[in-house]
Coordinates of C-alpha atoms in Angstrom, one line a residue:
M1 CA 0.1 0.2 0.1
V2 CA 1.0 3.7 -0.6
P3 CA 2.8 5.4 2.5
T4 CA 0.6 8.5 2.8
L5 CA -2.8 9.7 1.2
L6 CA -0.8 12.7 -0.5
F7 CA 1.5 10.3 -2.2
E8 CA -1.8 8.3 -3.2
V9 CA -3.3 11.2 -4.9
M10 CA -0.3 12.0 -6.6
L11 CA 0.1 8.6 -8.0
V12 CA -3.6 8.6 -9.4
G13 CA -3.1 11.8 -10.9
L14 CA 0.3 10.3 -12.3
L15 CA -1.1 7.2 -13.5
G16 CA -4.2 8.8 -15.1
I17 CA -2.1 11.4 -17.2
G18 CA 0.5 9.0 -17.8
S19 CA -2.0 6.5 -19.5
Q20 CA -3.6 9.3 -21.6
W21 CA 0.0 9.9 -23.0
V22 CA 0.9 6.2 -23.7
A23 CA -2.3 6.1 -25.4
W24 CA -1.9 9.2 -27.5
R25 CA 2.0 8.2 -28.1
Y26 CA 1.2 4.8 -29.2
R27 CA -2.2 5.3 -30.8
M28 CA -4.0 3.1 -28.7
P29 CA -7.6 3.7 -26.9
A30 CA -7.2 5.7 -23.8
I31 CA -9.8 3.6 -22.0
V32 CA -7.9 0.7 -22.3
V33 CA -4.7 1.9 -21.2
M34 CA -6.3 3.4 -18.3
S35 CA -8.3 0.2 -17.3
I36 CA -5.1 -1.9 -17.3
T37 CA -3.2 0.5 -15.4
G38 CA -5.7 0.8 -12.8
L39 CA -6.3 -2.8 -12.3
L40 CA -2.4 -3.5 -12.1
A41 CA -2.4 -0.9 -9.4
G42 CA -5.5 -2.0 -7.4
P43 CA -6.7 -5.5 -7.3
I44 CA -3.8 -7.1 -9.0
F45 CA -0.9 -5.9 -7.2
G46 CA -2.5 -4.2 -4.3
I47 CA -0.5 -0.8 -4.7
M48 CA -3.7 1.2 -3.6
N49 CA -7.2 0.8 -2.8
P50 CA -8.7 4.5 -3.3
E51 CA -12.2 3.9 -2.1
E52 CA -10.9 2.7 1.1
D53 CA -7.9 5.3 1.6
F54 CA -10.1 8.1 0.6
G55 CA -12.8 7.2 2.9
E56 CA -15.4 9.6 3.2
L57 CA -13.7 11.9 0.6
Y58 CA -14.3 9.1 -2.1
S59 CA -17.9 9.7 -2.8
P60 CA -17.8 13.5 -3.0
I61 CA -15.0 13.4 -5.3
I62 CA -16.8 11.1 -7.7
S63 CA -19.8 13.4 -7.4
V64 CA -17.8 16.4 -8.3
A65 CA -16.1 14.8 -11.2
V66 CA -19.4 13.6 -12.6
A67 CA -21.0 16.9 -12.4
I68 CA -18.1 18.8 -14.3
I69 CA -18.2 15.9 -16.7
L70 CA -21.8 16.3 -17.5
F71 CA -21.5 20.2 -17.4
E72 CA -18.7 20.0 -19.9
G73 CA -21.0 17.5 -22.4
S74 CA -24.1 19.9 -22.0
L75 CA -22.2 23.0 -23.3
N76 CA -22.0 21.1 -26.8
L77 CA -25.9 21.0 -26.6
S78 CA -26.7 24.3 -28.7
F79 CA -30.3 23.9 -29.9
K80 CA -29.4 26.1 -33.1
E81 CA -26.4 23.5 -34.3
I82 CA -28.8 20.5 -33.5
R83 CA -31.7 21.4 -35.8
G84 CA -29.8 21.4 -38.9
L85 CA -28.7 17.9 -38.3
G86 CA -30.4 16.1 -40.5
R87 CA -33.3 13.3 -40.1
P88 CA -31.2 10.4 -39.4
V89 CA -29.2 12.0 -36.5
F90 CA -32.4 13.1 -34.8
R91 CA -34.1 9.5 -35.2
I92 CA -30.9 7.9 -33.8
S93 CA -30.6 10.1 -31.0
T94 CA -34.1 10.2 -30.1
V95 CA -35.8 7.2 -31.1
G96 CA -33.0 5.0 -31.1
A97 CA -31.7 6.0 -27.7
F98 CA -35.3 5.4 -26.1
L99 CA -35.3 1.8 -28.0
A100 CA -31.4 1.3 -26.7
W101 CA -32.6 2.1 -23.0
I102 CA -36.1 -0.2 -23.0
L103 CA -34.1 -3.1 -24.8
G104 CA -31.1 -2.7 -22.7
S105 CA -33.0 -2.6 -19.5
L106 CA -34.8 -5.9 -20.2
T107 CA -31.6 -7.3 -21.0
A108 CA -30.2 -6.4 -17.7
H109 CA -32.9 -7.6 -15.8
Y110 CA -33.6 -10.9 -17.7
I111 CA -30.2 -11.9 -18.5
A112 CA -27.8 -10.4 -16.2
G113 CA -30.0 -10.7 -13.2
L114 CA -30.3 -7.2 -12.0
N115 CA -33.6 -6.0 -10.1
W116 CA -35.7 -3.4 -12.1
A117 CA -34.3 -0.3 -10.3
A118 CA -30.6 -1.3 -11.0
A119 CA -31.6 -2.8 -14.6
F120 CA -33.1 0.8 -15.9
V121 CA -30.4 2.8 -14.4
I122 CA -27.9 0.6 -16.2
G123 CA -29.8 0.9 -19.4
G124 CA -30.0 4.4 -19.2
L125 CA -26.2 4.7 -18.7
F126 CA -25.4 2.3 -21.6
I127 CA -27.3 4.5 -24.4
V128 CA -24.3 6.9 -23.8
T129 CA -21.7 6.4 -26.4
G130 CA -19.7 9.6 -25.7
P131 CA -17.5 12.0 -27.9
T132 CA -14.4 11.3 -25.8
V133 CA -14.3 7.8 -27.2
I134 CA -16.2 8.3 -30.7
M135 CA -13.8 11.1 -32.0
P136 CA -10.5 9.4 -31.6
L137 CA -12.2 6.3 -33.4
L138 CA -13.5 8.6 -36.0
R139 CA -10.1 10.1 -36.9
Q140 CA -8.5 6.9 -36.6
S141 CA -10.8 5.1 -39.3
K142 CA -11.1 8.2 -41.5
L143 CA -14.8 7.7 -42.0
K144 CA -16.8 9.1 -44.9
P145 CA -18.6 12.3 -43.8
R146 CA -22.2 11.1 -43.2
P147 CA -21.5 8.0 -40.9
A148 CA -18.7 10.1 -39.1
K149 CA -21.3 12.9 -38.8
I150 CA -23.8 10.7 -37.1
L151 CA -21.9 9.0 -34.8
K152 CA -20.4 12.3 -33.7
W153 CA -23.6 13.9 -32.9
E154 CA -25.0 10.8 -31.5
G155 CA -22.3 10.9 -28.9
I156 CA -22.6 14.5 -28.1
I157 CA -26.5 14.6 -28.1
V158 CA -27.0 11.5 -26.0
D159 CA -24.0 12.4 -23.8
P160 CA -25.9 14.2 -20.9
I161 CA -29.2 12.5 -21.6
G162 CA -28.1 9.1 -20.5
A163 CA -27.3 10.0 -17.1
L164 CA -30.7 12.1 -16.8
L165 CA -32.5 9.3 -17.8
A166 CA -30.8 6.8 -15.2
V167 CA -32.1 9.4 -12.4
F168 CA -35.7 9.5 -13.6
A169 CA -35.9 5.6 -14.0
F170 CA -34.1 5.4 -10.6
E171 CA -36.8 7.1 -8.8
I172 CA -39.8 5.8 -11.2
I173 CA -38.9 2.1 -11.0
S174 CA -38.1 2.5 -7.3
F175 CA -41.6 4.0 -6.6
L176 CA -43.2 1.1 -8.6
T177 CA -41.5 -1.7 -7.2
S178 CA -41.8 -0.5 -3.9
N179 CA -43.8 -2.9 -1.3
N180 CA -45.4 0.3 0.0
P181 CA -45.5 2.7 -2.7
D182 CA -45.4 6.7 -1.4
G183 CA -47.1 9.1 -4.1
S184 CA -45.6 12.0 -2.0
Q185 CA -41.8 11.0 -2.3
L186 CA -42.3 10.7 -6.1
L187 CA -44.0 14.3 -6.0
I188 CA -41.2 15.5 -4.0
F189 CA -38.6 14.3 -6.3
F190 CA -40.2 15.5 -9.5
A191 CA -40.6 19.1 -7.6
A192 CA -37.2 18.9 -6.7
S193 CA -36.2 18.2 -10.2
V194 CA -38.2 21.4 -11.6
F195 CA -36.2 23.2 -8.8
A196 CA -32.9 21.6 -10.0
I197 CA -33.6 22.6 -13.6
I198 CA -34.7 26.4 -12.6
L199 CA -31.7 26.4 -10.5
G200 CA -29.4 25.3 -13.1
W201 CA -30.9 27.8 -15.9
A202 CA -30.7 30.6 -13.2
C203 CA -27.1 29.9 -12.4
G204 CA -26.3 29.8 -16.3
R205 CA -28.0 32.9 -16.9
G206 CA -26.7 34.8 -13.9
I207 CA -23.1 33.7 -15.0
G208 CA -23.7 34.5 -18.5
W209 CA -25.0 37.9 -17.9
M210 CA -21.8 38.8 -15.5
F211 CA -19.6 37.6 -18.4
E212 CA -21.3 39.7 -21.3
T213 CA -21.6 42.9 -18.8
G214 CA -17.9 42.7 -17.9
H215 CA -18.6 42.1 -14.1
I216 CA -16.2 39.2 -14.3
P217 CA -12.7 39.7 -15.5
D218 CA -11.4 37.2 -18.3
F219 CA -9.1 35.4 -15.6
L220 CA -11.7 34.5 -13.3
K221 CA -14.1 33.3 -15.9
S222 CA -13.4 29.8 -16.2
P223 CA -12.6 29.3 -12.2
A224 CA -16.0 31.1 -11.6
V225 CA -17.9 29.0 -13.7
F226 CA -16.2 25.9 -12.4
I227 CA -17.2 26.9 -8.5
V228 CA -20.7 27.8 -9.7
V229 CA -21.3 24.3 -11.3
I230 CA -20.2 22.6 -8.2
A231 CA -22.5 25.1 -6.0
S232 CA -25.5 24.4 -8.4
F233 CA -24.8 20.7 -8.1
T234 CA -24.5 20.7 -4.4
F235 CA -27.3 22.8 -3.6
A236 CA -29.9 20.7 -5.8
D237 CA -28.4 17.5 -4.5
V238 CA -28.6 18.6 -0.6
I239 CA -32.4 19.1 -1.4
V240 CA -32.9 15.8 -3.2
H241 CA -30.1 13.3 -4.0
E242 CA -29.5 12.9 -7.8
T243 CA -31.2 16.1 -8.8
G244 CA -27.8 17.9 -8.9
L245 CA -27.1 16.2 -12.3
L246 CA -30.2 17.8 -13.7
A247 CA -28.9 21.3 -12.4
V248 CA -25.5 21.0 -14.0
T249 CA -26.9 19.8 -17.3
A250 CA -29.4 22.5 -17.4
M251 CA -26.6 25.4 -16.7
G252 CA -24.2 23.9 -19.3
M253 CA -27.3 24.0 -22.0
T254 CA -28.2 27.4 -20.9
L255 CA -24.9 28.8 -21.3
A256 CA -24.6 26.9 -24.8
N257 CA -27.6 28.7 -26.1
M258 CA -27.0 32.0 -25.0
G259 CA -24.5 33.1 -27.8
I260 CA -21.7 34.1 -25.5
S261 CA -18.5 34.6 -27.0
S262 CA -16.2 33.5 -24.2
V263 CA -18.1 30.2 -24.0
E264 CA -15.5 29.0 -26.2
D265 CA -12.9 29.7 -24.2
M266 CA -14.7 28.1 -21.3
R267 CA -15.3 25.0 -23.3
H268 CA -11.4 24.5 -23.9
F269 CA -10.9 24.8 -19.9
K270 CA -13.8 22.4 -19.1
E271 CA -12.3 20.1 -21.6
N272 CA -8.8 20.3 -19.8
I273 CA -10.3 19.7 -16.6
S274 CA -12.4 17.0 -17.6
I275 CA -9.5 15.2 -19.0
L276 CA -7.9 15.5 -15.6
L277 CA -11.0 14.5 -13.7
I278 CA -11.7 11.4 -15.9
S279 CA -8.3 9.9 -16.0
A280 CA -7.8 10.5 -12.4
I281 CA -11.5 9.1 -11.5
F282 CA -11.0 6.3 -13.9
I283 CA -8.0 5.2 -12.1
M284 CA -9.4 5.3 -8.7
L285 CA -12.7 3.4 -10.0
T286 CA -10.6 0.5 -11.6
A287 CA -8.1 0.7 -8.5
S288 CA -10.9 0.3 -5.9
L289 CA -12.2 -2.9 -7.5
Q290 CA -12.0 -6.1 -5.3
V291 CA -10.7 -9.4 -7.0
E292 CA -14.0 -10.9 -6.4
T293 CA -16.1 -8.2 -8.4
L294 CA -13.5 -8.4 -11.1
L295 CA -13.7 -12.2 -11.5
K296 CA -17.5 -11.7 -12.0
V297 CA -16.9 -10.2 -15.5
F298 CA -16.6 -13.8 -16.5
D299 CA -19.7 -14.7 -15.4
P300 CA -21.9 -16.4 -17.9
N301 CA -24.7 -14.3 -17.3
I302 CA -22.6 -11.0 -17.7
I303 CA -20.9 -12.4 -20.6
G304 CA -24.3 -13.0 -22.3
Y305 CA -25.5 -9.5 -21.4
V306 CA -22.5 -7.9 -23.0
L307 CA -22.9 -9.8 -26.1
L308 CA -26.7 -9.2 -26.5
M309 CA -26.0 -5.6 -26.0
M310 CA -23.5 -5.3 -28.9
F311 CA -25.0 -8.1 -31.4
I312 CA -28.5 -7.6 -30.6
V313 CA -29.7 -4.2 -28.8
R314 CA -27.8 -1.9 -30.8
P315 CA -28.2 -3.2 -34.1
L316 CA -32.2 -3.4 -33.4
S317 CA -32.0 0.2 -32.1
I318 CA -30.3 1.5 -35.5
F319 CA -32.3 -0.2 -38.0
L320 CA -35.6 0.3 -36.2
S321 CA -35.0 4.1 -35.6
T322 CA -33.5 4.5 -39.4
I323 CA -36.8 3.0 -41.0
R324 CA -37.8 5.3 -44.0
T325 CA -34.5 7.5 -43.8
D326 CA -32.1 7.6 -46.7
L327 CA -29.5 5.8 -44.8
A328 CA -28.1 2.7 -47.1
L329 CA -27.7 -0.5 -45.9
N330 CA -23.6 -0.4 -45.2
E331 CA -24.2 2.7 -43.3
K332 CA -26.8 1.0 -41.2
I333 CA -24.4 -2.0 -40.4
L334 CA -21.6 0.2 -39.5
L335 CA -23.8 2.1 -37.1
S336 CA -25.2 -0.7 -35.7
W337 CA -21.5 -2.2 -34.8
I338 CA -20.0 0.8 -33.6
A339 CA -21.1 2.2 -30.3
P340 CA -18.4 1.9 -27.8
R341 CA -19.1 3.1 -24.1
G342 CA -16.7 5.1 -22.5
I343 CA -15.2 6.7 -19.6
V344 CA -18.3 8.7 -18.9
A345 CA -20.3 5.6 -18.5
L346 CA -18.1 3.8 -16.3
T347 CA -17.8 7.2 -13.9
V348 CA -21.5 8.1 -13.7
S349 CA -22.2 4.2 -12.9
G350 CA -19.6 4.6 -10.1
Y351 CA -22.0 7.5 -9.0
F352 CA -25.1 5.3 -9.0
A353 CA -23.5 2.3 -7.6
S354 CA -22.9 4.2 -4.3
I355 CA -26.5 5.7 -4.6
L356 CA -28.1 2.2 -5.1
S357 CA -25.9 1.0 -2.4
E358 CA -27.3 3.5 0.3
G359 CA -30.5 2.7 -0.9
G360 CA -29.9 -0.9 0.2
Y361 CA -29.9 -2.6 -3.3
A362 CA -27.6 -5.4 -3.4
D363 CA -27.0 -5.3 -7.1
A364 CA -25.4 -2.3 -6.6
T365 CA -21.8 -4.3 -6.0
I366 CA -22.0 -5.6 -9.6
I367 CA -23.2 -2.4 -11.4
T368 CA -19.4 -1.4 -11.7
T369 CA -18.5 -4.9 -13.1
I370 CA -21.1 -5.1 -15.8
T371 CA -20.2 -1.3 -16.9
F372 CA -16.7 -2.2 -16.8
A373 CA -17.1 -5.3 -18.7
L374 CA -19.2 -3.6 -21.5
V375 CA -17.0 -0.6 -21.6
F376 CA -13.5 -2.4 -21.8
T377 CA -15.0 -5.1 -24.7
T378 CA -16.8 -2.7 -26.8
V379 CA -13.9 0.0 -26.5
V380 CA -11.3 -2.9 -27.7
A381 CA -13.8 -4.6 -30.2
H382 CA -15.0 -1.7 -31.9
G383 CA -11.6 0.4 -31.5
F384 CA -9.6 -2.3 -33.3
S385 CA -12.2 -3.3 -36.0
I386 CA -13.8 0.2 -37.0
G387 CA -11.3 0.8 -39.7
W388 CA -11.4 -2.8 -41.0
L389 CA -15.2 -2.9 -41.1
A390 CA -15.3 0.8 -42.7
K391 CA -12.9 -0.4 -45.3
K392 CA -15.1 -3.5 -45.9
L393 CA -18.3 -1.5 -46.3
H394 CA -16.7 1.3 -48.5
L395 CA -17.1 3.7 -46.1
S396 CA -13.5 4.7 -45.3
M397 CA -11.7 7.7 -47.2
E398 CA -8.8 5.8 -48.3
G399 CA -5.4 7.6 -48.6
R400 CA -2.8 9.4 -46.8
P401 CA -3.3 11.6 -44.0
G402 CA -4.5 14.9 -45.2
T403 CA -3.6 18.8 -44.6
L404 CA -6.0 21.6 -43.7
I405 CA -4.4 24.8 -44.9
V406 CA -6.2 28.0 -43.6
G407 CA -5.2 30.9 -46.1
S408 CA -5.2 31.0 -50.0
N409 CA -2.2 32.4 -51.6
N410 CA 0.4 31.4 -54.2
F411 CA 2.4 29.3 -51.9
T412 CA -0.4 27.5 -50.2
V413 CA -2.1 26.7 -53.5
N414 CA 1.4 25.2 -54.8
L415 CA 1.9 23.5 -51.6
A416 CA -1.6 22.1 -51.9
K417 CA -0.9 20.9 -55.6
S418 CA 2.5 19.3 -54.5
L419 CA 0.4 17.3 -51.8
Q420 CA -2.2 16.3 -54.5
K421 CA 0.7 15.0 -56.4
A422 CA 1.8 13.0 -53.5
K423 CA -1.7 11.9 -53.3
A424 CA -2.5 13.2 -49.8
P425 CA -6.1 14.8 -49.1
V426 CA -5.7 18.4 -49.0
I427 CA -8.1 21.4 -48.5
I428 CA -7.9 25.3 -48.3
V429 CA -10.0 27.5 -46.3
D430 CA -10.0 30.9 -46.5
S431 CA -13.1 33.5 -45.9
S432 CA -12.2 35.6 -48.8
W433 CA -14.0 34.2 -52.1
E434 CA -11.3 36.6 -54.2
R435 CA -8.3 35.0 -52.4
L436 CA -9.8 31.5 -53.0
R437 CA -9.8 32.2 -56.7
K438 CA -6.3 30.7 -57.1
A439 CA -7.3 27.5 -55.5
R440 CA -10.4 27.0 -57.4
E441 CA -8.5 27.6 -60.6
A442 CA -5.8 25.2 -59.5
G443 CA -8.6 22.6 -58.9
I444 CA -7.6 22.6 -55.3
P445 CA -10.7 21.4 -53.0
F446 CA -11.6 24.3 -51.0
Y447 CA -13.8 25.6 -48.2
H448 CA -15.3 29.3 -48.1
G449 CA -16.0 30.2 -44.3
E450 CA -14.3 31.6 -41.3
M451 CA -12.2 29.1 -40.0
L452 CA -12.9 30.0 -36.2
S453 CA -16.6 30.1 -36.4
E454 CA -18.9 27.9 -35.0
Q455 CA -20.6 27.1 -38.4
T456 CA -17.4 26.0 -40.2
E457 CA -16.8 23.7 -37.4
Y458 CA -20.1 21.8 -37.7
N459 CA -20.1 22.0 -41.6
L460 CA -16.5 21.5 -42.5
D461 CA -15.7 17.8 -42.4
T462 CA -12.1 17.8 -40.7
I463 CA -11.9 13.8 -40.2
P464 CA -9.6 13.3 -43.0
Y465 CA -7.2 16.0 -42.1
E466 CA -4.4 15.1 -39.4
Y467 CA -2.4 18.3 -40.0
M468 CA -3.0 22.0 -39.9
I469 CA -1.3 24.8 -41.4
A470 CA -2.0 28.4 -40.6
A471 CA -0.8 30.4 -43.4
T472 CA -2.4 33.8 -43.8
E473 CA -0.6 37.2 -43.9
Y474 CA -2.1 38.1 -40.5
N475 CA 0.6 36.4 -37.9
S476 CA -1.9 37.1 -34.8
Y477 CA -4.5 35.1 -36.8
N478 CA -2.5 32.3 -37.5
A479 CA -1.5 32.2 -33.6
L480 CA -4.9 32.1 -32.8
V481 CA -6.3 29.2 -35.3
C482 CA -3.2 27.1 -33.9
T483 CA -4.3 27.8 -30.3
T484 CA -7.8 26.9 -31.0
F485 CA -7.1 23.8 -32.9
M486 CA -4.2 22.3 -31.0
P487 CA -6.2 20.5 -28.4
E488 CA -8.1 18.7 -31.6
Y489 CA -5.0 17.9 -34.0
G490 CA -2.4 17.6 -31.3
R491 CA 0.7 20.1 -30.6
T492 CA 3.0 18.2 -33.3
N493 CA 0.3 18.4 -36.1
V494 CA -0.4 22.1 -35.8
F495 CA 2.0 24.6 -37.7
K496 CA 2.0 28.5 -38.7
V497 CA 4.3 30.2 -40.9
S498 CA 6.9 32.2 -39.4
P499 CA 6.0 35.8 -38.4
Y500 CA 9.6 36.6 -39.2
R501 CA 10.1 40.5 -40.6
H502 CA 12.8 41.5 -42.2
D503 CA 12.4 45.1 -41.3
L504 CA 12.8 44.2 -37.6
N505 CA 15.8 42.0 -38.2
G506 CA 14.3 39.2 -36.4
M507 CA 11.0 38.1 -35.2
G508 CA 9.7 41.1 -33.6
D509 CA 6.4 39.7 -33.0
L510 CA 5.6 38.0 -29.9
V511 CA 2.8 35.7 -31.8
N512 CA 6.1 33.2 -32.6
K513 CA 5.7 32.3 -28.6
V514 CA 2.0 31.6 -29.2
G515 CA 0.3 28.9 -31.0
G516 CA 1.5 25.9 -33.2
R517 CA 5.1 25.2 -34.3
I518 CA 7.1 27.3 -37.0
L519 CA 6.5 25.9 -40.4
F520 CA 9.9 24.9 -42.0
R521 CA 12.4 27.6 -40.7
Q522 CA 11.9 30.8 -38.5
D523 CA 13.7 33.1 -41.3
L524 CA 11.3 32.2 -43.6
S525 CA 8.0 34.2 -43.7
L526 CA 4.9 33.9 -45.8
D527 CA 6.3 36.8 -48.0
D528 CA 9.6 34.8 -48.4
L529 CA 7.5 31.9 -49.6
N530 CA 5.3 33.6 -51.9
Q531 CA 8.4 35.3 -53.4
K532 CA 10.2 32.2 -54.0
T533 CA 7.0 30.6 -56.1
K534 CA 7.0 33.9 -58.0
E535 CA 10.7 33.1 -58.8
H536 CA 9.4 29.7 -60.3
Y537 CA 11.0 27.6 -57.5
I538 CA 10.1 24.1 -58.1
F539 CA 8.5 21.6 -55.7
R540 CA 10.7 18.7 -56.2
Q541 CA 10.4 15.3 -54.8
T542 CA 13.7 13.2 -54.1
A543 CA 13.8 9.7 -52.9
I544 CA 16.2 8.6 -50.5
T545 CA 17.8 5.4 -51.1
N546 CA 20.6 3.3 -49.8
Q547 CA 22.6 4.5 -52.6
Y548 CA 21.4 8.1 -52.3
P549 CA 21.4 8.6 -48.6
Y550 CA 20.0 11.6 -46.7
K551 CA 23.3 13.0 -45.6
Q552 CA 24.3 13.1 -49.3
Y553 CA 21.0 14.9 -50.2
L554 CA 22.0 17.5 -47.8
N555 CA 25.3 17.8 -48.9
E556 CA 24.3 18.3 -52.6
K557 CA 21.3 20.4 -52.4
D558 CA 21.1 23.8 -53.3
E559 CA 21.8 26.1 -50.3
D560 CA 18.5 28.2 -51.1
T561 CA 16.4 25.1 -50.9
V562 CA 13.8 24.9 -48.5
L563 CA 12.7 21.6 -47.0
L564 CA 9.0 21.0 -47.0
Y565 CA 8.0 17.6 -45.6
I566 CA 8.7 14.1 -46.3
M567 CA 6.3 11.4 -47.2
K568 CA 7.1 7.6 -46.2
P569 CA 6.1 4.3 -48.0
S570 CA 3.4 3.7 -45.4
G571 CA 1.8 7.0 -46.6
R572 CA 2.7 8.9 -43.3
M573 CA 4.1 12.3 -43.6
K574 CA 6.0 14.9 -41.5
Y575 CA 6.6 18.4 -42.0
Y576 CA 9.9 20.2 -41.5
S577 CA 10.1 22.4 -38.5
E578 CA 12.8 23.6 -36.5
E579 CA 11.1 22.6 -33.5
L580 CA 10.9 18.7 -34.7
R581 CA 13.4 16.5 -35.5
V582 CA 12.8 14.8 -38.8
T583 CA 15.1 12.4 -40.2
P584 CA 14.2 10.6 -43.4
E585 CA 15.3 6.9 -44.1
P586 CA 15.8 4.9 -47.2
G587 CA 12.4 4.5 -49.0
D588 CA 11.4 7.9 -47.9
T589 CA 10.6 10.9 -50.3
V590 CA 11.8 14.4 -49.4
V591 CA 9.7 17.0 -50.7
S592 CA 11.0 20.4 -51.2
L593 CA 11.1 23.9 -52.7
T594 CA 14.0 24.0 -54.7
P595 CA 15.8 26.9 -57.1
P596 CA 15.2 26.4 -60.9
V597 CA 18.8 25.6 -61.4
K598 CA 18.3 24.2 -64.6
E599 CA 16.5 27.3 -65.7
K600 CA 19.1 29.4 -64.1
K601 CA 21.8 27.5 -66.2
K602 CA 19.9 28.0 -69.5
I603 CA 19.5 32.0 -68.5
R604 CA 23.1 32.1 -67.6
Q605 CA 24.4 30.5 -70.6
R606 CA 22.1 32.9 -72.7
L607 CA 23.6 35.8 -71.1
E608 CA 27.2 34.5 -71.9
N609 CA 26.1 33.9 -75.4
Q610 CA 24.9 37.4 -75.6
R611 CA 28.1 38.9 -74.3
N612 CA 30.3 36.8 -76.7
N613 CA 28.2 37.9 -79.5
N614 CA 28.5 41.3 -78.6
G615 CA 32.1 41.3 -78.0
N616 CA 32.6 39.7 -81.3
G617 CA 30.6 42.4 -82.9
K618 CA 32.5 45.0 -81.1
S619 CA 35.7 43.4 -82.6
K620 CA 34.7 43.3 -86.2
S621 CA 33.9 47.1 -86.2

């Protein structure tokens, strides 16, 4: 066991964030890495048992984490954005979710053997797929736009709904199955629920008004929201248990629909806090499992439940809810299979397990076991099969990793043409139709819109693109774009052209310290790159082989050559940057912006011939 509680807090954080890093580094599902880590630290090696060690603090920590996670999820529920999502998304998120809840609850009762209250609670939780597990899978599999959009928005919309469904299901089923049902208790619960919704709405409107009128400074906005979320959850939960979840969801939805510009900043803060909380809570939950509880995963009833949820309940809910929609059969098959339950489901199930335990339900002890079994199985099965299945169903966008370029100009259009030649997806985004003329004439895919607007976020399919380059003439805008999209693309995949200015003999601009990595070299500004294209510099591909190694290439290349990116035989690519080490190997192709050496030689030869002819003419005269 760990020596002190402080050491255990440190260890939980270290293992959680460390697991997230390992998952990112080796492109693995984070939930799988965290599950294995928590089990190793807890029931397998007995290093810690957070539920015992934290004592009375354990439940409040789980509750606060659940409140923050649900609030962060509800911040995405803007009615304006949901309205235009199309019929299949709406049907799957409503009819499909309801069918999945009913069928899942019946399966939990008759197959897993749970009592009705626990079955309907867990049935509500398991309609949640969640964007935290769906988005990495979509990027990994490069799904075509329509199925990717449906899976993405199903996760976003249903994420907060599942927990609320579990709350109401628990109270109603508990009332219906009680030996001495008391209608007043149910009325009190519904009255408290209405109060919690009003409280959440009032907190959202209040904090939003204070933001808009400048009563809260920028540096206090995120911390203030953080505290108000906890306060609204606590006040509602103190009045009637479980209603705190309603309050924070109502608060998040209220803020999401107020049209406040600073909500986006809060969303990034909440995402960061959610990642920290999710990582820590997941380690705590899995490390607190008992060996006996863990072994119940292999119970035939639980195994049967998991299989039925995957192969019967999900397909039925998808096929029935999408009747008379324009979805093709291959799209329905993919949607029927892909439904990984994530960290939110396990975290919230831990919260409800404690509630059921306090209510005297014996089944509370196996709720976490069932949840862990379904979460782990679906993440592994769907995570490792989505790419293969998408290809088999012809729903995968085949090809190399793509690049999204913000800013249309001579250099970016020519860079996009070189990427097209390398068979890598590319798109240029610009808010000016006139600047996009160069891209249109060159046959480059383009999107006309403001990259930082919410409308672009929901209308532009970014799944095929793993890299982002900000290359507009405005250095501050480039830095802002990189800062905004760094959480989505990753720090090593976001680049901006250098803000280098010759008139200041150096950077001279603080934006070089903000945002993404400098593309290519720090002494090359966008003006320099555009000038080189005007001087007819050539985008040249050079194969690196054992006979022509990279070192020889560097020695022989022209000193004015700009190294752009390398393309590997596997299709992976890397952009050059002084902040990243790029070392091509035999088999790789180096793409560079090279001076027109042959043309220079021809021009030089022509000038020499003219001089010779002029000299001969003078001598004759």
